[in-house]
Structure formats: structure tokens, C-alpha cells
Amino acid sequence: MSLLIRNTANIRNLYNSLKKISLAVYATKLPQYNPVDLGSITSYRRYSIRSSILPSPPRSLPRSVQYLSTQTSRVENTRKIPFPLADIGEGITEVEILKWFVKDGQQVKQFDKICEVQSDKATVEITSRFDGIVRDIQYKQGDIAKVGKPLCFIESIGEDTAANTDAEVAAMSTQADRKEEHEEIPPVSREHEKVLTTPAVRRIAREHKIDLTKVKGSGNHGRVLKEDILAYIEAQQSPLEEQVKPSVSLDSNIEPIRGLRRAMTKTMTASLAVPQLTLGEEVVMDRLIHIRNGLKSTAEKLGVRLTYMPFFIKATSYCLSHFPILNSSVDQSCENIIYHRHHNISIAMDTPMGLTVPNIKHVEEKSVLEVAKDLQVLMDMAESGRLGEEQLKDGTFSLSNVGVISGTYTAPVVFVPQVAIGAFGRTRRVPVVNAHGHVETAHIINVSWSADHRIIDGATIARFSKMWKSCVEEPEQLLLHLK
């Protein structure tokens, strides 16, 4: 009898447990629920419990629950994704924001234009990589944006898009970090490693030879922030350094250096760090003027404006074939000379936005007329601000025709990493003494050549100049060798 009572109690406990399990399964299966058949469970004797006596959950959810489930799923799939500035190549680390094509809250589709940016080398339009809504624009027009940092955020729907974008952002961040890590910075003592801070702050400390242990951090757990080290540097400036700062009166107008002027600042600073030599020469233009006047009308019928510059460019290419070291560049350590196969001759151009130096590709393979066509295209693109990276990269030698504006003599600066540059003054009609000792008038142009004196000696640039002078003064001879 006692055994029967004990078994009955066990069955009752088992029933209560199964009832709780059934309710738990019902609760955890929302919103997609499949009825669970518990079957029958038999005791050690002949007592059993049927599943039919347990509460059976409904096969469909109430409308309110279904609606809530659908809305919750949609919210979970909506994500605000960073839209970073991608690496646009050529070693560019920052760009200026020229224009925004979108506003906060605006819906965009894949390949829609987001903004226009300008680097040291070109103007580029940035397009969206996926559909979504623009959120939290990070920069204003005129601000400087860093490669790998978000330009804005885009609210996107869909797990696949979010996953792919997360991978892209992670890859860009990794690339930016690697660039920062590979910069040549003097080593720092191990004491710095004990300080909590970021790689960017450590780089500033190395550049300014600052012991980070002496900088008081204002971040969590004493972390040294960028603001902390900049304040430390400012506090360490000597009274002499304070005196040499330019004074700014209330009437002064401060203009940030942006766009092509910013690029020129960086390029010329790097160029003047290279030792250079300059050679000048006078060239008689009379015979070239005669030939050009005879060909001008023919070129105009073909829609080409024929100036003297295409002849100068072609003469330069011919001379570079005989002096290939002038069509080279030097590696960063100045241990190797890189000889370039093609003559991609860069032309300095004055544009409404500043100095720019696009290049004509493969001049050695082109006729004077083809060079004139390419030059005209580049000038039109420069005037309208449409020059891109393709027109600006891979130049091997530079020419500057400053004489079209004004000036007789000039000392051009080598456009690194190139090793030589030529510049032309304005053409003048002056009295000269001919071979027979008689005075006559002639059209003279002054040409100046500058070269990287680390690998180019004076004799080489002088021989190059002599050959170029011969090509221009006797252009008929040059025609025999043109391809």
C-alpha cells in the first residue's frame, strides 16, 4: 500500500514537471512555434500520463504578437554602418572635402554620389557602395578627411550588406594602421610602452622626442590622449619660439592652405630638400617659327591648336632617348636609380585652382600633331577642374612654359621623384651677331634646366641642353628622327 502511494506521488511530481516543460517550450518558441507532442510516459508499473491532459499551445499567434515579432525582426536588421574614405592610391593619406552631394537623412542607392574630394594629386567623386540612408555627416566643406576614417554613416537594411561592409571597414582600418606602423619613425624606449595611449599619440611623441611617462593623461585609467600631448608640446615651447610666431592683428585675414596650393606646399618642400643644379641657355627660334607658321593652318583644319610647346615636348623626348638617366627617378633611400621605359612628360599648368602638373603619356611614340592634341585635352581638363589621377600620375620629366605669362629667366625646381625639369621664358626679338660678324635681329628664348645633383652632374645636363638647342634651332634635322 505504501509502495502504491509512493508511486502515485512520483507520478504527480512527474506530471507537474512535464507541465512546466510544456509551458517553457511554448514560451521559448515564439514567434515561430511548432506544437510539441510529449507522447506518453509510463511509470514502473501500469500508471501512465497522456499528452492530451497537458495544456496544448495554440498553433497560431495573436495578431498583436505577430506584428510585434515582424517589427522587431526589421529593427534588428537595420544598422548604421560607417562609410569610410577608401584608399585612393598614390600614397595619399588625406583629402579636402570640396562638396557634399547628400544631406543628413537623405536616401541613397548604390553608386550614387556622396561627396567630391581633392587630394594632393586629383579631384575624385566618392560614390556609395550600397543602398541606405545617410546619417551623421562627419565633415564640413573645406575640412580635411583622413583615409580609413568615416565620412558619414549609412543606415542600411539587410544582414548581408552589413556583414560585407563591416569586413570592408575592418580592412580599411587595418590598412590605415599598417601605413601608420610602417612610417619611418625613430625608436622609442620601452618605458613608453607602459603608458596607456594610441599609436597616433606614440608617433607624435617619437617625432618630438617626448617621454610619454612625463605627460599627464586625462583619459580613463590615466590614458594619454592626443589633446594631452599637444598641450604638453605647447607648454614646452621656449620664449624664443614664441617670439618667432607671426603676429596676427585684428585686421588680418587668415586663409587655410587647401587644394592644389596645399599639394604645392608639400611637393615644393620635398623638392627643395634635394640638392639641385641649374643651367641656362639661349636658343634661336627663327627657323622653328617659320615651320610652325607653315603648319598652323593645316593643324587648324584638323581641329588642333599648334603652338611651340608640342615641338619643345617632342624635342625633349628625342633628347631623353640619348640621356635616359634624365628620364629616371631615385628610390627613397637614394641607393637605386629607376629608369623609366616611356617618356611621360609633365606640363606645369596655371589653372583657376592653382598649379597642376598633368603629363602626356608615351611621347616617344607620338607625332608632333598627336602631342598637340593631347596637350589641348589636358589644358581643357585643367581649366574645368576635371583632371584625374590618371592624368597626374607616372610623370617622368617636367616642362614649364612660364614665358607665356611673363619672365625671361627662371630657375625651375625639380618635381620629385623626377630628377630633371626644363623651363622656358618668353620669346624676345633682340640684336645678335651672326656668323659673318654682322648684326641682325633674331627671336631668342631663354631655357633653364634643373636636375637632381645627387645623380646628375653638370656635364650631363649641359650635353642634354646642347642637343635640345640643336633640335629647336634646326627642326628639319629633328624631323629625320621622328617616329
Coordinates of C-alpha atoms in Angstrom, one line a residue:
M1 CA 0.0 0.0 0.0
S2 CA 2.8 2.4 0.9
L3 CA 4.5 1.5 -2.3
L4 CA 1.4 2.4 -4.3
I5 CA 1.1 5.8 -2.5
R6 CA 4.8 6.5 -3.2
N7 CA 4.4 5.7 -6.9
T8 CA 1.3 7.9 -7.1
A9 CA 3.2 10.8 -5.6
N10 CA 6.0 10.2 -8.1
I11 CA 3.6 10.3 -10.9
R12 CA 2.1 13.5 -9.6
N13 CA 5.5 15.2 -9.4
L14 CA 6.3 13.9 -12.9
Y15 CA 3.1 15.4 -14.2
N16 CA 3.9 18.8 -12.7
S17 CA 7.4 18.8 -14.2
L18 CA 6.1 17.9 -17.6
K19 CA 3.5 20.7 -17.4
K20 CA 6.2 23.2 -16.6
I21 CA 8.4 21.9 -19.5
S22 CA 5.5 22.3 -21.9
L23 CA 4.9 25.9 -20.9
A24 CA 8.6 26.7 -21.1
V25 CA 8.7 25.2 -24.6
Y26 CA 5.7 27.3 -25.6
A27 CA 7.3 30.5 -24.3
T28 CA 10.7 29.9 -25.9
K29 CA 9.3 29.0 -29.3
L30 CA 7.8 32.5 -30.1
P31 CA 7.3 33.8 -32.7
Q32 CA 7.6 30.6 -34.8
Y33 CA 6.1 27.7 -32.7
N34 CA 5.7 24.1 -33.6
P35 CA 3.5 22.1 -31.2
V36 CA 5.4 19.6 -29.1
D37 CA 4.0 16.1 -28.7
L38 CA 5.2 14.8 -25.4
G39 CA 3.8 11.3 -26.1
S40 CA 3.0 9.1 -23.2
I41 CA 5.3 8.4 -20.3
T42 CA 4.7 5.2 -18.3
S43 CA 5.8 4.6 -14.8
Y44 CA 7.4 1.4 -13.5
R45 CA 4.0 -0.1 -13.1
R46 CA 1.0 0.4 -15.2
Y47 CA 0.3 4.0 -14.4
S48 CA 0.7 6.4 -17.4
I49 CA 0.1 10.1 -18.3
R50 CA -1.2 11.1 -21.7
S51 CA -0.1 14.2 -23.5
S52 CA -3.7 15.1 -24.1
I53 CA -4.1 16.1 -20.4
L54 CA -1.3 18.7 -20.8
P55 CA -2.2 22.3 -21.9
S56 CA -1.6 22.5 -25.7
P57 CA -0.3 25.8 -27.1
P58 CA -2.1 27.5 -29.9
R59 CA -0.9 26.8 -33.5
S60 CA -1.0 30.4 -34.5
L61 CA 0.0 33.6 -32.6
P62 CA -2.3 36.5 -31.9
R63 CA -2.2 39.4 -34.5
S64 CA -0.5 41.7 -32.0
V65 CA 2.2 39.2 -31.2
Q66 CA 2.8 38.5 -34.9
Y67 CA 3.0 42.3 -35.7
L68 CA 5.4 42.8 -32.8
S69 CA 7.6 39.9 -34.0
T70 CA 7.8 41.3 -37.5
Q71 CA 8.6 44.8 -36.4
T72 CA 11.3 43.5 -34.0
S73 CA 12.9 41.5 -36.8
R74 CA 13.0 44.5 -39.1
V75 CA 14.6 46.7 -36.4
E76 CA 17.3 44.1 -35.8
N77 CA 18.3 44.1 -39.5
T78 CA 18.6 47.9 -39.7
R79 CA 22.2 49.0 -38.9
K80 CA 24.0 52.3 -39.1
I81 CA 27.3 51.5 -40.9
P82 CA 30.4 53.6 -41.1
F83 CA 31.2 54.9 -44.6
P84 CA 35.0 55.3 -44.5
L85 CA 37.2 57.2 -47.0
A86 CA 38.8 54.5 -49.1
D87 CA 42.4 54.4 -50.0
I88 CA 42.6 56.2 -53.5
G89 CA 46.3 55.2 -54.0
E90 CA 49.4 57.2 -54.8
G91 CA 50.3 57.2 -51.1
I92 CA 47.5 59.7 -50.3
T93 CA 46.6 59.8 -46.6
E94 CA 44.2 62.8 -46.5
V95 CA 41.9 64.8 -48.8
E96 CA 39.9 68.0 -48.6
I97 CA 36.1 67.9 -48.8
L98 CA 35.1 70.1 -51.7
K99 CA 31.4 69.4 -51.9
W100 CA 28.7 67.2 -50.4
F101 CA 26.1 65.8 -52.8
V102 CA 23.9 64.5 -50.0
K103 CA 22.3 65.7 -46.7
D104 CA 21.7 64.0 -43.4
G105 CA 18.6 61.8 -43.7
Q106 CA 18.8 61.6 -47.5
Q107 CA 18.2 58.2 -49.1
V108 CA 20.9 56.9 -51.5
K109 CA 21.4 54.0 -53.7
Q110 CA 24.5 52.1 -54.7
F111 CA 26.8 54.2 -56.9
D112 CA 25.0 57.5 -56.0
K113 CA 27.5 60.4 -55.5
I114 CA 28.2 61.1 -51.8
C115 CA 30.9 63.8 -52.0
E116 CA 33.7 65.3 -54.0
V117 CA 37.2 65.4 -52.5
Q118 CA 40.5 66.8 -53.6
S119 CA 43.9 65.1 -52.8
D120 CA 47.4 66.3 -53.5
K121 CA 47.1 64.9 -57.0
A122 CA 43.5 64.9 -58.2
T123 CA 39.8 65.6 -57.6
V124 CA 37.7 62.5 -57.0
E125 CA 34.0 61.8 -56.6
I126 CA 33.1 59.3 -53.9
T127 CA 30.1 57.1 -54.5
S128 CA 28.0 54.9 -52.2
R129 CA 28.8 51.2 -52.1
F130 CA 25.2 50.2 -51.1
D131 CA 21.7 51.4 -50.5
G132 CA 20.6 53.2 -47.4
I133 CA 20.0 56.5 -45.6
V134 CA 22.8 59.0 -44.9
R135 CA 23.4 59.7 -41.2
D136 CA 25.8 61.7 -39.2
I137 CA 28.0 63.5 -41.8
Q138 CA 31.4 63.9 -40.1
Y139 CA 33.0 66.7 -42.1
K140 CA 32.0 70.1 -43.4
Q141 CA 33.0 71.5 -46.8
G142 CA 36.7 72.5 -46.6
D143 CA 37.6 70.1 -43.8
I144 CA 40.5 67.6 -44.2
A145 CA 39.4 63.9 -44.1
K146 CA 41.7 61.0 -43.3
V147 CA 41.9 57.8 -45.3
G148 CA 40.2 55.0 -43.4
K149 CA 38.1 57.3 -41.2
P150 CA 34.3 57.6 -41.7
L151 CA 33.0 60.3 -44.0
C152 CA 29.5 59.7 -42.7
F153 CA 27.3 56.7 -41.6
I154 CA 24.7 55.0 -43.8
E155 CA 21.7 53.3 -42.3
S156 CA 21.3 50.1 -44.2
I157 CA 18.8 47.2 -44.1
G158 CA 20.0 43.7 -44.6
E159 CA 22.4 41.4 -42.8
D160 CA 24.5 40.6 -45.9
T161 CA 25.2 44.3 -46.7
A162 CA 26.1 45.0 -43.1
A163 CA 28.4 42.0 -42.9
N164 CA 30.2 42.8 -46.1
T165 CA 30.5 46.5 -45.1
D166 CA 31.9 45.5 -41.7
A167 CA 34.6 43.5 -43.5
E168 CA 35.4 46.4 -45.7
V169 CA 35.7 48.9 -42.8
A170 CA 37.9 46.4 -40.9
A171 CA 40.1 46.0 -43.9
M172 CA 40.4 49.8 -44.4
S173 CA 41.2 50.3 -40.8
T174 CA 43.8 47.6 -40.9
Q175 CA 45.4 49.2 -44.0
A176 CA 45.5 52.6 -42.3
D177 CA 47.0 51.2 -39.2
R178 CA 49.7 49.4 -41.2
K179 CA 50.6 52.6 -43.1
E180 CA 51.0 54.3 -39.7
E181 CA 53.0 51.5 -38.3
H182 CA 55.4 51.4 -41.3
E183 CA 56.2 55.1 -41.3
E184 CA 59.9 55.5 -40.5
I185 CA 60.0 56.9 -37.0
P186 CA 62.9 56.9 -34.6
P187 CA 62.7 54.1 -32.0
V188 CA 61.3 54.9 -28.5
S189 CA 62.3 53.5 -25.2
R190 CA 60.4 50.6 -23.6
E191 CA 59.2 52.9 -20.8
H192 CA 56.8 54.4 -23.3
E193 CA 55.1 51.1 -23.8
K194 CA 53.9 51.1 -20.2
V195 CA 51.8 54.3 -20.9
L196 CA 48.2 53.8 -22.0
T197 CA 47.7 55.6 -25.3
T198 CA 47.1 55.2 -29.0
P199 CA 49.6 54.6 -31.8
A200 CA 49.0 58.1 -33.2
V201 CA 50.0 59.6 -29.8
R202 CA 53.1 57.4 -29.7
R203 CA 54.0 58.6 -33.2
I204 CA 53.7 62.3 -32.1
A205 CA 55.9 61.5 -29.1
R206 CA 58.6 59.9 -31.2
E207 CA 58.6 62.8 -33.7
H208 CA 59.0 65.4 -30.9
K209 CA 61.3 63.1 -28.8
I210 CA 58.9 63.3 -25.8
D211 CA 59.0 60.9 -22.9
L212 CA 55.4 59.8 -22.6
T213 CA 55.9 59.0 -18.9
K214 CA 56.2 62.7 -18.3
V215 CA 52.9 63.5 -20.0
K216 CA 49.8 63.6 -17.6
G217 CA 47.0 61.7 -19.2
S218 CA 43.4 62.9 -18.8
G219 CA 41.7 59.7 -20.2
N220 CA 40.4 56.7 -18.4
H221 CA 43.0 55.0 -16.2
G222 CA 45.4 57.8 -17.0
R223 CA 45.3 57.2 -20.7
V224 CA 47.3 59.9 -22.6
L225 CA 45.1 61.5 -25.2
K226 CA 46.1 63.4 -28.3
E227 CA 45.0 66.7 -26.6
D228 CA 47.3 65.9 -23.7
I229 CA 50.5 65.5 -25.7
L230 CA 49.7 68.6 -27.9
A231 CA 49.2 70.6 -24.7
Y232 CA 52.5 69.3 -23.4
I233 CA 54.3 70.3 -26.6
E234 CA 52.8 73.8 -26.5
A235 CA 53.8 74.2 -22.9
Q236 CA 57.4 73.1 -23.6
Q237 CA 58.0 75.8 -26.3
S238 CA 60.7 78.2 -25.4
P239 CA 60.3 82.0 -25.2
L240 CA 62.3 82.3 -28.5
E241 CA 59.9 80.0 -30.3
E242 CA 57.0 82.2 -29.1
Q243 CA 58.7 85.3 -30.4
V244 CA 59.1 84.0 -34.0
K245 CA 55.4 83.2 -34.3
P246 CA 53.9 85.5 -36.9
S247 CA 51.7 88.2 -35.3
V248 CA 48.1 88.3 -36.3
S249 CA 46.3 91.6 -36.0
L250 CA 42.6 92.1 -35.8
D251 CA 42.6 93.3 -39.4
S252 CA 44.4 90.2 -40.7
N253 CA 42.6 87.6 -42.8
I254 CA 43.5 84.0 -42.2
E255 CA 43.1 81.6 -45.1
P256 CA 43.7 77.9 -44.6
I257 CA 46.0 76.2 -47.2
R258 CA 43.8 73.9 -49.2
G259 CA 43.5 72.2 -52.5
L260 CA 46.3 72.5 -55.1
R261 CA 48.1 75.1 -53.0
R262 CA 48.3 72.5 -50.2
A263 CA 49.7 70.0 -52.7
M264 CA 52.2 72.5 -54.0
T265 CA 53.3 73.3 -50.4
K266 CA 54.1 69.6 -49.7
T267 CA 55.7 69.0 -53.1
M268 CA 58.0 72.0 -53.1
T269 CA 59.0 71.4 -49.5
A270 CA 60.1 67.9 -50.5
S271 CA 61.8 69.1 -53.7
L272 CA 63.9 71.8 -52.0
A273 CA 65.3 69.1 -49.7
V274 CA 67.1 67.7 -52.8
P275 CA 70.4 69.3 -53.9
Q276 CA 69.8 70.8 -57.4
L277 CA 71.9 72.4 -60.2
T278 CA 70.5 74.8 -62.8
L279 CA 71.9 75.5 -66.3
G280 CA 70.7 78.3 -68.6
E281 CA 70.9 78.6 -72.4
E282 CA 69.8 80.9 -75.2
V283 CA 68.0 79.3 -78.2
V284 CA 67.3 81.0 -81.6
M285 CA 63.7 80.4 -82.6
D286 CA 63.6 81.8 -86.1
R287 CA 63.5 78.5 -88.1
L288 CA 61.0 76.9 -85.8
I289 CA 58.8 79.9 -86.0
H290 CA 58.9 79.6 -89.8
I291 CA 58.0 75.9 -89.8
R292 CA 55.2 76.4 -87.2
N293 CA 53.6 79.2 -89.2
G294 CA 53.6 76.9 -92.3
L295 CA 51.9 74.1 -90.4
K296 CA 49.5 76.1 -88.3
S297 CA 46.7 76.3 -90.9
T298 CA 46.9 72.6 -91.6
A299 CA 46.6 71.8 -87.9
E300 CA 43.6 74.2 -87.5
K301 CA 41.7 72.3 -90.3
L302 CA 42.2 69.1 -88.1
G303 CA 40.9 71.0 -85.1
V304 CA 44.3 71.3 -83.4
R305 CA 45.8 74.4 -82.0
L306 CA 49.5 74.2 -82.9
T307 CA 51.8 76.1 -80.5
Y308 CA 55.5 75.9 -79.9
M309 CA 55.1 73.7 -76.9
P310 CA 54.4 70.4 -78.8
F311 CA 57.7 71.0 -80.6
F312 CA 59.5 71.6 -77.3
I313 CA 57.9 68.4 -75.9
K314 CA 58.9 66.3 -78.8
A315 CA 62.5 67.6 -78.9
T316 CA 62.7 66.8 -75.1
S317 CA 61.6 63.2 -75.8
Y318 CA 64.2 62.8 -78.5
C319 CA 67.0 64.0 -76.2
L320 CA 65.8 61.8 -73.4
S321 CA 66.4 58.8 -75.7
H322 CA 70.0 59.8 -75.7
F323 CA 70.2 60.6 -72.0
P324 CA 68.0 58.0 -70.2
I325 CA 69.3 59.0 -66.8
L326 CA 67.3 62.2 -67.1
N327 CA 64.1 60.1 -67.5
S328 CA 64.6 58.3 -64.3
S329 CA 63.8 58.6 -60.6
V330 CA 65.6 57.7 -57.3
D331 CA 64.3 55.5 -54.6
Q332 CA 63.6 56.9 -51.1
S333 CA 66.9 55.7 -49.7
C334 CA 68.8 57.2 -52.7
E335 CA 70.5 53.8 -53.3
N336 CA 69.0 52.9 -56.7
I337 CA 68.2 54.6 -59.9
I338 CA 64.9 53.6 -61.6
Y339 CA 65.0 54.0 -65.4
H340 CA 61.6 54.6 -67.0
R341 CA 60.8 53.0 -70.3
H342 CA 58.3 55.6 -71.5
H343 CA 58.6 59.4 -71.7
N344 CA 55.6 60.6 -69.7
I345 CA 56.3 64.4 -69.9
S346 CA 54.6 66.5 -67.2
I347 CA 53.5 70.0 -68.2
A348 CA 53.1 72.7 -65.5
M349 CA 49.8 74.5 -65.9
D350 CA 48.3 77.6 -64.3
T351 CA 44.7 77.0 -63.5
P352 CA 42.0 78.9 -61.6
M353 CA 42.6 76.5 -58.7
G354 CA 46.4 76.7 -58.7
L355 CA 49.4 74.9 -60.1
T356 CA 48.9 71.4 -61.5
V357 CA 51.2 69.2 -63.4
P358 CA 49.5 66.6 -65.7
N359 CA 51.5 64.5 -68.1
I360 CA 51.3 63.3 -71.7
K361 CA 51.9 59.6 -71.8
H362 CA 54.3 57.8 -74.2
V363 CA 55.5 60.9 -76.0
E364 CA 58.3 58.9 -77.7
E365 CA 55.6 57.0 -79.7
K366 CA 53.6 60.1 -80.8
S367 CA 53.9 62.7 -83.6
V368 CA 54.0 66.4 -83.0
L369 CA 50.3 66.6 -84.0
E370 CA 49.3 63.9 -81.6
V371 CA 51.2 65.6 -78.8
A372 CA 49.4 68.8 -79.7
K373 CA 46.1 67.1 -79.4
D374 CA 46.9 65.5 -76.0
L375 CA 48.2 68.9 -74.7
Q376 CA 45.0 70.6 -75.8
V377 CA 42.9 67.9 -74.0
L378 CA 44.9 68.3 -70.8
M379 CA 44.6 72.1 -70.9
D380 CA 40.8 71.9 -71.3
M381 CA 40.5 69.4 -68.4
A382 CA 42.7 71.5 -66.2
E383 CA 40.7 74.7 -66.9
S384 CA 37.5 73.0 -65.9
G385 CA 38.9 71.1 -62.9
R386 CA 38.4 67.7 -64.4
L387 CA 41.9 66.3 -64.1
G388 CA 42.0 62.9 -62.5
E389 CA 44.6 60.6 -61.1
E390 CA 45.3 59.0 -64.5
Q391 CA 46.4 62.3 -65.9
L392 CA 48.6 63.2 -62.9
K393 CA 50.4 60.0 -62.1
D394 CA 53.6 58.4 -63.5
G395 CA 55.2 61.6 -64.9
T396 CA 58.9 61.1 -65.7
F397 CA 60.2 64.6 -66.8
S398 CA 58.7 68.1 -66.4
L399 CA 58.5 71.2 -68.6
S400 CA 57.2 74.7 -67.6
N401 CA 56.4 77.4 -70.1
V402 CA 56.3 80.3 -67.7
G403 CA 57.1 82.7 -70.6
V404 CA 53.5 82.7 -71.8
I405 CA 52.7 84.8 -68.7
S406 CA 55.9 86.8 -68.3
G407 CA 59.5 86.4 -67.4
T408 CA 62.8 85.9 -69.3
Y409 CA 64.9 83.8 -66.9
T410 CA 63.8 81.2 -64.4
A411 CA 65.3 78.6 -62.1
P412 CA 62.8 75.7 -62.0
V413 CA 62.5 73.3 -59.1
V414 CA 62.7 69.6 -59.8
F415 CA 59.3 67.9 -59.3
V416 CA 60.3 65.0 -57.1
P417 CA 60.6 62.0 -57.5
Q418 CA 61.6 63.1 -61.0
V419 CA 65.2 64.1 -61.5
A420 CA 65.1 66.9 -64.1
I421 CA 62.9 69.8 -65.3
G422 CA 63.0 72.4 -68.1
A423 CA 61.5 75.9 -68.1
F424 CA 61.1 78.4 -71.0
G425 CA 61.0 82.2 -70.8
R426 CA 59.2 84.5 -73.2
T427 CA 60.4 84.8 -76.8
R428 CA 62.2 88.1 -77.5
R429 CA 63.4 89.8 -80.6
V430 CA 66.9 91.0 -79.9
P431 CA 70.0 92.1 -81.9
V432 CA 72.6 89.3 -82.4
V433 CA 75.9 89.0 -84.2
N434 CA 75.7 86.3 -87.0
A435 CA 78.5 84.0 -88.2
H436 CA 79.8 86.6 -90.6
G437 CA 80.1 89.3 -87.9
H438 CA 77.1 91.3 -89.0
V439 CA 74.4 92.5 -86.5
E440 CA 70.9 91.2 -87.2
T441 CA 67.7 90.6 -85.2
A442 CA 66.7 87.2 -84.0
H443 CA 64.0 85.6 -81.9
I444 CA 65.6 84.3 -78.7
I445 CA 64.1 82.2 -76.0
N446 CA 65.9 81.5 -72.7
V447 CA 65.8 77.9 -71.5
S448 CA 66.7 76.7 -68.0
W449 CA 67.3 73.2 -66.9
S450 CA 67.4 72.0 -63.3
A451 CA 68.4 68.5 -62.2
D452 CA 68.9 66.4 -59.1
H453 CA 72.6 66.9 -58.3
R454 CA 72.7 63.7 -56.3
I455 CA 72.8 61.6 -59.5
I456 CA 73.0 64.2 -62.4
D457 CA 76.3 66.1 -62.9
G458 CA 76.8 69.4 -64.7
A459 CA 78.3 67.8 -67.8
T460 CA 75.3 65.5 -68.4
I461 CA 72.8 68.3 -68.2
A462 CA 75.0 70.6 -70.4
R463 CA 75.2 67.9 -73.2
F464 CA 71.4 67.4 -73.0
S465 CA 70.9 71.1 -73.3
K466 CA 73.2 71.4 -76.3
M467 CA 71.3 68.6 -78.1
W468 CA 67.9 70.2 -77.3
K469 CA 69.1 73.6 -78.6
S470 CA 70.2 71.9 -81.9
C471 CA 66.8 70.3 -82.3
V472 CA 64.9 73.6 -81.9
E473 CA 67.3 75.7 -83.9
E474 CA 67.4 73.2 -86.7
P475 CA 63.9 71.5 -86.6
E476 CA 64.4 70.0 -90.1
Q477 CA 67.1 67.7 -88.6
L478 CA 64.7 66.6 -85.9
L479 CA 62.1 65.5 -88.5
L480 CA 64.5 62.9 -89.8
H481 CA 64.4 61.0 -86.5
L482 CA 60.8 61.3 -85.6
K483 CA 58.8 58.1 -85.3

